[in-house]
Each structure stands twice: as structure tokens, then as C-alpha cells.
PDB file of C-alpha atoms in Angstrom:
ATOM      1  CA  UNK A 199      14.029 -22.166  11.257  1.00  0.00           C
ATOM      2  CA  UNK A 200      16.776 -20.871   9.431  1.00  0.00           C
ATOM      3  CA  UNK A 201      16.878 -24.423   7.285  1.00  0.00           C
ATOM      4  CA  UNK A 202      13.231 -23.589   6.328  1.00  0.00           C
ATOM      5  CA  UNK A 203      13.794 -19.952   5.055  1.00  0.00           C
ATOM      6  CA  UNK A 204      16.494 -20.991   2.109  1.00  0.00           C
ATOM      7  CA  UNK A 205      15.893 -17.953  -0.064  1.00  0.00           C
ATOM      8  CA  UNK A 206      15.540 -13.893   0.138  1.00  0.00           C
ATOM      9  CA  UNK A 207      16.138 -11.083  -1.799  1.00  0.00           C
ATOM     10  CA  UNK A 208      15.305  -7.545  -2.984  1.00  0.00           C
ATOM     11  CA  UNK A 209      17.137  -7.124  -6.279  1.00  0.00           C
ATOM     12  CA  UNK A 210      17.444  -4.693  -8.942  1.00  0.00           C
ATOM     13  CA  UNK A 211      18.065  -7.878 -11.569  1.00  0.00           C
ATOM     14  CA  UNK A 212      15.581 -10.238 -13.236  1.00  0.00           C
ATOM     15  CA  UNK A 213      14.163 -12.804 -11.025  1.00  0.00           C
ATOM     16  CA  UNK A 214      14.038 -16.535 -11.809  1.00  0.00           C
ATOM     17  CA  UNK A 215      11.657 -18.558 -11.112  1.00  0.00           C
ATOM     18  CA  UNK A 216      14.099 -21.703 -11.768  1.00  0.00           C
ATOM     19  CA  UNK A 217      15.764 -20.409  -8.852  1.00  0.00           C
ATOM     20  CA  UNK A 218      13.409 -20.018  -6.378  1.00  0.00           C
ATOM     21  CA  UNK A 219      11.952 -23.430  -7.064  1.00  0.00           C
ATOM     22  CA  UNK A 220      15.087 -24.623  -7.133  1.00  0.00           C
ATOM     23  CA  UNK A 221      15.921 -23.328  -3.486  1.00  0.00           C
ATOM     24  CA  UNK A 222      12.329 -24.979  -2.106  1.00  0.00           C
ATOM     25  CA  UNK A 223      13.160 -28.376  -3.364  1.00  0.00           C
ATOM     26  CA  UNK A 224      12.767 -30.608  -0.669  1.00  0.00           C
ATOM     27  CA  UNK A 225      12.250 -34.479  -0.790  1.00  0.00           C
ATOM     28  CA  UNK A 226      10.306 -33.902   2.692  1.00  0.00           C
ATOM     29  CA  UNK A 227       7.672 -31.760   0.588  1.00  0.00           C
ATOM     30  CA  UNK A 228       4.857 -33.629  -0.801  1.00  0.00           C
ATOM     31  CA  UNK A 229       3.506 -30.325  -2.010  1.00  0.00           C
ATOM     32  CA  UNK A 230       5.160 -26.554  -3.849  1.00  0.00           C
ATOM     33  CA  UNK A 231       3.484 -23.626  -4.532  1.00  0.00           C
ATOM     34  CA  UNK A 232       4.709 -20.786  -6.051  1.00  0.00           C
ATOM     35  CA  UNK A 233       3.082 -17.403  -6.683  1.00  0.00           C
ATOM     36  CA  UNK A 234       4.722 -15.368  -9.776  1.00  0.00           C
ATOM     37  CA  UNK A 235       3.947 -11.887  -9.605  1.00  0.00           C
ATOM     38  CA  UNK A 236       4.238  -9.746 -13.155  1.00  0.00           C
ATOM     39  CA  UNK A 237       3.976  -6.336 -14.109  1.00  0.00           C
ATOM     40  CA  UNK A 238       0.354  -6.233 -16.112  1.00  0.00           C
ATOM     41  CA  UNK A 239      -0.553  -3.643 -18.579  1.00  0.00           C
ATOM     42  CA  UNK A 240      -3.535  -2.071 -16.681  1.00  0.00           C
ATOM     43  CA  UNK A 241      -4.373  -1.087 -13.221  1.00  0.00           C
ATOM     44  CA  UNK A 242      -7.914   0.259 -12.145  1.00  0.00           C
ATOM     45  CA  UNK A 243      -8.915   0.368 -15.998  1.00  0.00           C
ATOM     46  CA  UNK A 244      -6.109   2.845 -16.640  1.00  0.00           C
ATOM     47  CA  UNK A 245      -2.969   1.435 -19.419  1.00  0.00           C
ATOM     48  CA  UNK A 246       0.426   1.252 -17.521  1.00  0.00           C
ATOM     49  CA  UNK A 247       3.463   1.613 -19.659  1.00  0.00           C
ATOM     50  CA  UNK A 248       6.037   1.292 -17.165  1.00  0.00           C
ATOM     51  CA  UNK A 249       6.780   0.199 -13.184  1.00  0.00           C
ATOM     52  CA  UNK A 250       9.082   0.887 -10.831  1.00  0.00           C
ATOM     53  CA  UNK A 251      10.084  -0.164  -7.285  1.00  0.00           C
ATOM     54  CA  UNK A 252      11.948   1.055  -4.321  1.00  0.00           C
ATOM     55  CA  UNK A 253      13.046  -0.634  -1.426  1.00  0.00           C
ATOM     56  CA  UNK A 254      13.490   0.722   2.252  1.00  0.00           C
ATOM     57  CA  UNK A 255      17.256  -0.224   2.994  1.00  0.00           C
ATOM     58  CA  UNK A 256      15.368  -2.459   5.943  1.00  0.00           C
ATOM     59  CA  UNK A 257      13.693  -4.159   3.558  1.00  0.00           C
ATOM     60  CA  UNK A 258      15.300  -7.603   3.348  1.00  0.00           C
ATOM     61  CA  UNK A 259      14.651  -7.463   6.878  1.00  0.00           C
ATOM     62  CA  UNK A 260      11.031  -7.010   7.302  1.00  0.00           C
ATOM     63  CA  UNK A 261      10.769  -9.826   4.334  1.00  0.00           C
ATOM     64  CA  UNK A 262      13.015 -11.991   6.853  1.00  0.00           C
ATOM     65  CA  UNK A 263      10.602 -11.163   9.543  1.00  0.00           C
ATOM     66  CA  UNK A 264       8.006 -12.083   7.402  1.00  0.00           C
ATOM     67  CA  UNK A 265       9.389 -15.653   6.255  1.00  0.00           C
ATOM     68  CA  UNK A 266       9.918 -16.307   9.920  1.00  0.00           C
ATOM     69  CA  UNK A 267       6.307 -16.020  11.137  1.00  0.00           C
ATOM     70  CA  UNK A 268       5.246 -18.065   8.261  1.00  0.00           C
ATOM     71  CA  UNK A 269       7.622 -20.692   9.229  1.00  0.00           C
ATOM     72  CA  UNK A 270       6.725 -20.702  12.658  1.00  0.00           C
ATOM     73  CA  UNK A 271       2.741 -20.792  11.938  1.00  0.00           C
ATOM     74  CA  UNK A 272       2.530 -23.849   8.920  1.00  0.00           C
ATOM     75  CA  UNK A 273       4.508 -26.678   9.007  1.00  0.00           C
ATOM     76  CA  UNK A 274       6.709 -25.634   5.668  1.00  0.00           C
ATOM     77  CA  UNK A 275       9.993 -27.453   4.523  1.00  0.00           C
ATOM     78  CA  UNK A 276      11.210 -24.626   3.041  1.00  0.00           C
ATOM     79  CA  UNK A 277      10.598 -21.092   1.880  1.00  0.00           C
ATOM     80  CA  UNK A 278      11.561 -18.334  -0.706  1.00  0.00           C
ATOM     81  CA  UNK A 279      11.084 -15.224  -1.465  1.00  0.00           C
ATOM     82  CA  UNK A 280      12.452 -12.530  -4.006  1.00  0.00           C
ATOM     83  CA  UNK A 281      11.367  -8.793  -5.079  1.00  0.00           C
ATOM     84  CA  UNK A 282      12.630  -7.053  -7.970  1.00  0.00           C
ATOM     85  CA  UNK A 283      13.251  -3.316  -7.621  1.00  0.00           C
ATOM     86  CA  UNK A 284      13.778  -0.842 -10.220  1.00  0.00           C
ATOM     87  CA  UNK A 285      12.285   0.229 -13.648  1.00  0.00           C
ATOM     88  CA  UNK A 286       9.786  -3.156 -15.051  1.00  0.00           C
ATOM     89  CA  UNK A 287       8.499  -3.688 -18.776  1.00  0.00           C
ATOM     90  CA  UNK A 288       4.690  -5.020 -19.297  1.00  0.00           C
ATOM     91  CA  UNK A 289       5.148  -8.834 -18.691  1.00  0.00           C
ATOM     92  CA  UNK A 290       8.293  -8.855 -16.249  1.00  0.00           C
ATOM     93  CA  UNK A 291       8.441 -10.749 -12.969  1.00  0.00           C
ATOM     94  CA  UNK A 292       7.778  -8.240  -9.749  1.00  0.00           C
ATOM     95  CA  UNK A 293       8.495 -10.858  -7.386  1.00  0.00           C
ATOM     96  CA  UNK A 294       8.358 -14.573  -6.501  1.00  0.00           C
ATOM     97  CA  UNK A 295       7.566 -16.551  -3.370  1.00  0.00           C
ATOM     98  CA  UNK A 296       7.342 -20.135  -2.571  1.00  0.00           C
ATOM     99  CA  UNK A 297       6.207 -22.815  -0.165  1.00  0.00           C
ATOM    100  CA  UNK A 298       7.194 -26.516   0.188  1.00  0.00           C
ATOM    101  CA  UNK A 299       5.176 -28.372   2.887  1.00  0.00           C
ATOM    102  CA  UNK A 300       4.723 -32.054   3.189  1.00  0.00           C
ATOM    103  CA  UNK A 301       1.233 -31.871   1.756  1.00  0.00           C
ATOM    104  CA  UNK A 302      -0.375 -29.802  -0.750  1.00  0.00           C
ATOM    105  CA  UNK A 303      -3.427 -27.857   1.013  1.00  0.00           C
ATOM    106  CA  UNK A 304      -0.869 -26.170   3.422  1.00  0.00           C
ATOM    107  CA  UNK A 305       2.031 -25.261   0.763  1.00  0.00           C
ATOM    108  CA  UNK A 306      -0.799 -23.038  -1.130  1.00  0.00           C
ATOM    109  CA  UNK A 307      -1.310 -21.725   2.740  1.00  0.00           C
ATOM    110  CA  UNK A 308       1.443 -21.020   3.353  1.00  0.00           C
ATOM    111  CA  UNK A 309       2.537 -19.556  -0.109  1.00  0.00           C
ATOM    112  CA  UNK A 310      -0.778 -17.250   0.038  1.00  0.00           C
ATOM    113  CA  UNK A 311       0.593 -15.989   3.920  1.00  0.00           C
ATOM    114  CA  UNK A 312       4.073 -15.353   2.657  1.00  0.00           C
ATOM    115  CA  UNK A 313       2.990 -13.374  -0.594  1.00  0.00           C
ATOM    116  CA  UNK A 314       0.174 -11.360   1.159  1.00  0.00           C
ATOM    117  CA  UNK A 315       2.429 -10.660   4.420  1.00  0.00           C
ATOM    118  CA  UNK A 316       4.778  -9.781   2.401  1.00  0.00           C
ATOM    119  CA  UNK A 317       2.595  -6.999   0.531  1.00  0.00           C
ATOM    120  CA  UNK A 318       1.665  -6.195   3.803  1.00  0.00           C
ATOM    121  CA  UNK A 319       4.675  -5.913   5.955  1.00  0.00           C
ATOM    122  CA  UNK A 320       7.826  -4.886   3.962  1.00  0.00           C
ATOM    123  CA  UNK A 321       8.271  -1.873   3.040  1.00  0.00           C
ATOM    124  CA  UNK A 322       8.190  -1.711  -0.741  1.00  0.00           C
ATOM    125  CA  UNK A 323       6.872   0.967  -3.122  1.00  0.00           C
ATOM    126  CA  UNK A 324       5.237   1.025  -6.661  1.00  0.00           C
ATOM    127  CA  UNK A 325       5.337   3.239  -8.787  1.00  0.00           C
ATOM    128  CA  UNK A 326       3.519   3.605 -11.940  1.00  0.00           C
ATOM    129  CA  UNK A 327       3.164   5.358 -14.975  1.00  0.00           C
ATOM    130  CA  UNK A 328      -0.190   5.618 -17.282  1.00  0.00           C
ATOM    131  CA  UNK A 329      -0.147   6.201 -20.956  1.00  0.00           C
ATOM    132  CA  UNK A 330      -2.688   8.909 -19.950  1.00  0.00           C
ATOM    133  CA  UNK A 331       0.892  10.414 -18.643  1.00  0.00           C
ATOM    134  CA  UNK A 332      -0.096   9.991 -15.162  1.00  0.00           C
ATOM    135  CA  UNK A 333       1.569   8.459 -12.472  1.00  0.00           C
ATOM    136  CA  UNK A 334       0.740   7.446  -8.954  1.00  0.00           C
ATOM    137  CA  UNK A 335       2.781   5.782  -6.236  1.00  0.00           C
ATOM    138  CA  UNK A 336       1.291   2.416  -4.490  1.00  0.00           C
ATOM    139  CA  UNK A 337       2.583   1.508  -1.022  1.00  0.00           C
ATOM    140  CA  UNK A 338       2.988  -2.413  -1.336  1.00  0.00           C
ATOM    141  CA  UNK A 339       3.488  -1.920   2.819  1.00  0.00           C
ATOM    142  CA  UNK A 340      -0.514  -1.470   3.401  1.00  0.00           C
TER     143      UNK A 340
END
């Protein structure tokens, strides 16, 4: 399994995309998907100016955790997974995930599993600030 999981991280640097496709490239893989997440300029109908994100220091394990049951439920080739912590601009990349299966219909699976378990399971928080000059805090553990 650990040949499968070829990429994780929780950084406080820009993500690539290049590089987490990069890590998933498999010639056993008939089929990549990758979910990009970005930092949009509204939540709930209210303007966000600016994002930030904090990390448990277990956090790289929970996503390893994570990665591991998705491995062990689809039949992937490989996997990846990055989150960006810190202060984010409108338009910046939040995190990235990918799946590379032999066929198509279970790399989205298994790229859906890994993004939403993910969101689910590691302990990750969001915070966000309105132009209103609110701010509220988001658990991306639910």
C-alpha cells in the first residue's frame, strides 16, 4: 500500500498541481482524477477577502490514515494528496488530491472518497474573513 499512497502533505507553501499529477502517473492507470480546491470569493452569500488554515500537528497523519482506507477500498494505482495552510488570496489553491486507477469510473471514486474523507477526517481548520469585517472559523474535520 505504501507504493499506492506516493504523495502527502500539509504545507504552508503554494501547491502544484504539476506535482501532484506528476506523483499519480502511472502507466497501470487507464484513468486520473484530480480535484483542485481554491479559495472563492464568497461563502453563504457573504464576500470573503481572505482565508486561513491551521493544521493539528497530527494532521499528516489522519490524511495518511485517510489515503490508506481509500487504497484499501478501490483498486487505485496511486494516490496524492496536499493541503495548504496559512493566510490564502481569492483564487489560490487550498488543496489538491488525486486518483489513478486502471479505469476511469473508479479514479473519480476514488478521488471523490479521498477529497471528502479528507474534509471529514483530518483535522484542519478554516478560517475566514468577510468584507462585512466578520469572521468565522469552519472545522474542515466535520
Amino acid at each position: 500500500m505504501v507504493d499506492v499512497i506516493r504523495l502527502l502533505g500539509i504545507r504552508d507553501t503554494p501547491l502544484s498541481v504539476d506535482e501532484v499529477l506528476g506523483a499519480v502517473e502511472d502507466h497501470a492507470a487507464g484513468g486520473t482524477a484530480v480535484f483542485v480546491g481554491t479559495v472563492r470569493e464568497q461563502d453563504g452569500g457573504r464576500p470573503v477577502t481572505l482565508l486561513s488554515y491551521s493544521a493539528h500537528p497530527s494532521a499528516e497523519e489522519h490524511l495518511r490514515r485517510v489515503a490508506e482506507k481509500v487504497a484499501a477500498d478501490h483498486q487505485v494505482t496511486a494516490l496524492a494528496a496536499v493541503h495548504r495552510v496559512g493566510d490564502l488570496r481569492l483564487g489560490e489553491i487550498a488543496v489538491v488530491v488525486a486518483a489513478a486507477c486502471p479505469h476511469r469510473a473508479e479514479a473519480f471514486d476514488a478521488c471523490r472518497r479521498l477529497i471528502d474523507d479528507l474534509k471529514r477526517e483530518v483535522p484542519i481548520w478554516k478560517h475566514q474573513v468577510f468584507a462585512d469585517g466578520g469572521a468565522e472559523w469552519v472545522g474542515a474535520c466535520e
